[in-house]
XYZ file of C-alpha atoms in Angstrom:
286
model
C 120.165 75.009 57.818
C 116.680 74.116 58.247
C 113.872 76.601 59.178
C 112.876 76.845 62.863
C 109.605 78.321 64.017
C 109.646 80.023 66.724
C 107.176 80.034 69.054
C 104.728 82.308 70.487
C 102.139 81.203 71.912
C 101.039 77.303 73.943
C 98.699 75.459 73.780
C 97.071 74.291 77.462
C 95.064 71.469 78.579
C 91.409 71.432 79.606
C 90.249 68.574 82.036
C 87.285 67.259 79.780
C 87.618 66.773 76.090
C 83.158 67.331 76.128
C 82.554 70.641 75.599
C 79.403 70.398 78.019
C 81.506 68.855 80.578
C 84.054 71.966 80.358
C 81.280 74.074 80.751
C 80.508 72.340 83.939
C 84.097 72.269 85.083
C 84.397 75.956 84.289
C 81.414 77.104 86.688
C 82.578 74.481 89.254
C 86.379 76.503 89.087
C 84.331 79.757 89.206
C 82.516 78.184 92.717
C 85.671 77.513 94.130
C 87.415 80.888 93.212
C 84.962 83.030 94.487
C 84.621 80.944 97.645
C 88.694 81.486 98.141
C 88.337 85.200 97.422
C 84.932 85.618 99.693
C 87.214 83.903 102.359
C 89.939 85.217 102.331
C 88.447 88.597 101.818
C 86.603 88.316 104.823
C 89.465 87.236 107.054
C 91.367 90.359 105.809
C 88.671 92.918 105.857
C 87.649 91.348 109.779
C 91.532 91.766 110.569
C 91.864 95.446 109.122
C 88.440 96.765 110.712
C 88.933 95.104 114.151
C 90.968 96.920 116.615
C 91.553 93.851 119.034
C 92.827 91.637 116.126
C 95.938 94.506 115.386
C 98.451 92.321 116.953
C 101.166 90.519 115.320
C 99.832 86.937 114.718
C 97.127 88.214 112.985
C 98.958 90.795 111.106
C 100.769 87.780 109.352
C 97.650 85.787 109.034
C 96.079 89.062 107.089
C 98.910 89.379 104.809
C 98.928 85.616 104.177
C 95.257 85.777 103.142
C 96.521 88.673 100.802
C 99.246 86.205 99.644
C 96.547 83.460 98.653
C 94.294 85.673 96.610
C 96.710 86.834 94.527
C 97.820 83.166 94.261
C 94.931 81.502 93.157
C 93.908 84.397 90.860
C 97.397 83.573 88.987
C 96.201 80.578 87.458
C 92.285 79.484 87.991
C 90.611 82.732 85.836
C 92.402 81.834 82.999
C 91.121 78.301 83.596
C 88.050 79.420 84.152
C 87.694 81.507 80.847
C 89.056 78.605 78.733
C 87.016 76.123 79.625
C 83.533 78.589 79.250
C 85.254 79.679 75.904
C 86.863 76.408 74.409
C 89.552 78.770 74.107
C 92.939 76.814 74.946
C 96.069 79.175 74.004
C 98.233 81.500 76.031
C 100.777 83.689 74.406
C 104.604 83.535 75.116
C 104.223 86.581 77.217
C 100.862 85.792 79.684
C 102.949 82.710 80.837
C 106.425 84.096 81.677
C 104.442 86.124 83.611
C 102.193 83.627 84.635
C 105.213 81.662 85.907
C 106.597 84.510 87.258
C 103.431 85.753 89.476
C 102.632 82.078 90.627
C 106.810 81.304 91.924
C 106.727 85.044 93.508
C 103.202 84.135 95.521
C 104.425 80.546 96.654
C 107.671 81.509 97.474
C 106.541 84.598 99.698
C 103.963 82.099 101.185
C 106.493 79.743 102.817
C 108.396 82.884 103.977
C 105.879 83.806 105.526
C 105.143 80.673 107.520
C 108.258 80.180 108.547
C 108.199 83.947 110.343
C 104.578 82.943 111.529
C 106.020 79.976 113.193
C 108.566 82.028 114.487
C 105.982 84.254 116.222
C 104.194 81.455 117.922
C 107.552 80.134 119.343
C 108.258 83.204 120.552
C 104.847 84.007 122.115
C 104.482 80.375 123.586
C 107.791 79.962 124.936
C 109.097 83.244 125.944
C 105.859 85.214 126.897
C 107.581 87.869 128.793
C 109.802 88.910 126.009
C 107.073 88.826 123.333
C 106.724 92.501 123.131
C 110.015 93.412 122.806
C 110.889 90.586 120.283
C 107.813 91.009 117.868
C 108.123 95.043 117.308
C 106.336 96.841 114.228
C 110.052 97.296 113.342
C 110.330 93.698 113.475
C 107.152 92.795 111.713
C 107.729 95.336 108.730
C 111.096 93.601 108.411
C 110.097 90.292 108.182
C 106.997 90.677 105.624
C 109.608 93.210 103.265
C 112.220 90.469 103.068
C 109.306 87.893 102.773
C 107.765 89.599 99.606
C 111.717 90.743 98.387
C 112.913 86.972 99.108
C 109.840 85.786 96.765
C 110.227 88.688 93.957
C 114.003 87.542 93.637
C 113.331 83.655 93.811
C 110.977 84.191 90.783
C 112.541 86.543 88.502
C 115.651 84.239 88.456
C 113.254 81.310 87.565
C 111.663 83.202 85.307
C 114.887 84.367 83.661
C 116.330 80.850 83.455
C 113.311 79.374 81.780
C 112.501 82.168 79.303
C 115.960 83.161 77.972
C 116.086 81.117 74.821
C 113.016 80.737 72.403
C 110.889 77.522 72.313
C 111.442 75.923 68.565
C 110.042 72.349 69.878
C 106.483 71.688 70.985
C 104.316 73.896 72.333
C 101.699 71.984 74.190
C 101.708 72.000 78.099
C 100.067 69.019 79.752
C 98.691 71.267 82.370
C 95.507 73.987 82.397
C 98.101 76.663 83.238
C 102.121 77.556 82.607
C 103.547 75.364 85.457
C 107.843 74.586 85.585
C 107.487 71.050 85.168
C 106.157 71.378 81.825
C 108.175 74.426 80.238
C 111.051 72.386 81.327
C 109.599 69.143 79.440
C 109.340 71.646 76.236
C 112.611 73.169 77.233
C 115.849 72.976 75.697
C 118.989 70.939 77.027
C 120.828 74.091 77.829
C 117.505 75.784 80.124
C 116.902 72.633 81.502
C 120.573 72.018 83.162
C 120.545 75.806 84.795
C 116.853 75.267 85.971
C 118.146 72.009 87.858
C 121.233 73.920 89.636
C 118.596 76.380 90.571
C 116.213 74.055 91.943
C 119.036 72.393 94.128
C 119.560 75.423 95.442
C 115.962 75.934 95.967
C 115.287 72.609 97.701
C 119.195 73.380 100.021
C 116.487 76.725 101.037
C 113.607 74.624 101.415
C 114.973 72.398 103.899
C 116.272 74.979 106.078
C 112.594 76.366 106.101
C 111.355 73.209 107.011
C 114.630 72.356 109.538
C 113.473 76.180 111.242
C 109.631 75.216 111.485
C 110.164 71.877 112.429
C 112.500 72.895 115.673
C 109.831 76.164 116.227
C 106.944 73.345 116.754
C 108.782 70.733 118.321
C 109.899 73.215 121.375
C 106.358 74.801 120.853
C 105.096 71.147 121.699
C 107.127 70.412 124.149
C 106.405 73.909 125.897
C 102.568 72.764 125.649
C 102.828 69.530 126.940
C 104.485 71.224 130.075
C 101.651 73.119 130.994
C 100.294 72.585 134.235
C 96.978 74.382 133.778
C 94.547 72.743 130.868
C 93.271 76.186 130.206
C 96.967 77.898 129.091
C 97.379 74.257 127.105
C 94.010 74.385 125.024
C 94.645 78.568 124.753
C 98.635 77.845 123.686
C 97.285 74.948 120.663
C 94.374 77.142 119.452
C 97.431 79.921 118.409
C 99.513 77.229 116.776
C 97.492 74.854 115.402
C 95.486 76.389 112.805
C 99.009 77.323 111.337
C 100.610 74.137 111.666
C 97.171 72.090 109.500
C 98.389 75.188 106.990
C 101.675 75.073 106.984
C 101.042 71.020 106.211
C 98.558 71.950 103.808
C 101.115 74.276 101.555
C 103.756 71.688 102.611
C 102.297 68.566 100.968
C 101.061 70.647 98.004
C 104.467 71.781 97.330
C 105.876 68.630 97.344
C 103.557 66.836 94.817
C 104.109 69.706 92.560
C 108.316 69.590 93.032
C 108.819 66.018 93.584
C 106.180 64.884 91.548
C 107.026 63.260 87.776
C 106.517 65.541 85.266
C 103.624 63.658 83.736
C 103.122 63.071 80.220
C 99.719 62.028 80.487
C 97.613 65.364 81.010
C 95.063 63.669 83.197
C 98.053 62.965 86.188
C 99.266 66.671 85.213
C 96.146 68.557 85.444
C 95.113 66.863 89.120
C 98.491 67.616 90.717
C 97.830 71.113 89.464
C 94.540 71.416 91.028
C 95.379 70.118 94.464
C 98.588 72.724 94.803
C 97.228 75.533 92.675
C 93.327 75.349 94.368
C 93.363 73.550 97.576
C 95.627 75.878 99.654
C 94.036 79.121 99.146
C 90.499 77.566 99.367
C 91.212 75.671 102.809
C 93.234 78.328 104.701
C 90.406 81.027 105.505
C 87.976 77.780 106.317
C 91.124 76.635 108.645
């Protein structure tokens, strides 16, 4: 039998091949991550210190700013340090876990929009039951099985892509450990049970999107119903900011699952950067 090396480490992708030019890239990443984390901070820390802001909408909104700091620190620091370093590897463990951190943020993420959406159905079109309907018993429930719904989801992917050893290639066309690309690298076997997975995974997604697209069509159509201009414009500043991003995460997601898995790293490493970067960066702003 021949020899097969097994591998422990990969090799990622920087955006530039100039060394001056990943220098630049690098302190541009930096910009951008500290602006998400300044933002996002800032919407937490004005949620947590204000007392008239401890109601439930923005007790999801503070926990989804939570969400996106921990998701954008998954991936862009480690950009950030390879492309100030030169430094391209990642060892076999940093990007199971990698993969594991980023699916368990994203997948909490849409939970918690979905439940978000839910709350601005129920405050918009049954007003008088609001405070029985959105309890703390009811909002501690929904952000547990949010974050358990999330940790699940991602320690099956996880498990499915990481249970056999990589003996091919070790080069990801991407600046972090994204699915697409273990899956390009993966075997026959991993590859199959990642695809039932991800059926069942997109069956999920569109009841999500099935749930939040009947909350803000009857939110809407509640609205447009309205009488008095004054409840209409208070009504669309609740639920707009979380519908631009709900679309936001939405059109992200689906570049980065519907997307070819590129084998060109320059189409890989821009569809990275819009779902890994944009989200967390626009969503305090929004």
């Amino acid at each position: 039998m021949r020899n097969l090396t097994i591998i422990t480490q990969f090799i990622l992708m920087n955006i530039s091949g100039s060394r001056e030019l990943q220098v630049v890239q690098g302190l541009l990443f930096l910009v951008i991550y500290l602006g998400a984390w300044t933002g996002n901070l800032l919407t937490i820390t004005v949620i947590v210190t204000s007392p008239r802001l401890h109601s439930p909408m923005y007790f999801f909104i503070g926990n989804l700013s939570l969400i996106d700091l921990c998701y954008i620190s998954v991936t862009v620091p480690k950009l950030v340090v390879n492309s100030l370093s030169g430094y391209k590897s990642i060892s076999f463990t940093a990007c199971a876990a990698q993969i594991f951190l980023f699916i368990l943020f994203a997948s909490t993420e849409l939970s918690f929009l979905v439940v978000m959406s839910y709350d601005r159905y129920v405050a918009i079109c049954h007003p008088l039951h609001y405070g029985l309907t959105i309890t703390l018993h009811m909002r501690t429930q929904a952000a547990g099985g949010s974050w358990a719904s999330g940790l699940v989801n991602s320690t099956i992917h996880t498990g499915i892509l990481f249970k056999l050893p990589f003996t091919g290639s070790n080069v990801i066309l991407q600046y972090f450990c994204d699915v697409p690309q273990i899956l390009r690298i993966s075997s026959l076997d991993v590859c199959f049970s990642e695809h039932v997975f991800l059926a069942m995974n997109v069956c999920m997604g569109f009841t999500c999107s099935a749930l939040l697209f009947l909350s803000y069509v009857r939110i809407f159509s509640m609205v447009l119903s309205m009488h008095s201009m004054e409840a209409r414009n208070k009504a669309l500043s609740t639920c707009t900011p979380q519908l631009a991003v709900l679309l936001i995460f939405t059109i992200s997601g689906i570049i980065a699952a519907l997307g070819p898995i590129a084998d060109k790293a320059s189409l890989s490493l821009l569809t990275g950067m819009f779902y890994t970067m944009v989200p967390p960066f626009i969503n305090p702003l929004i």
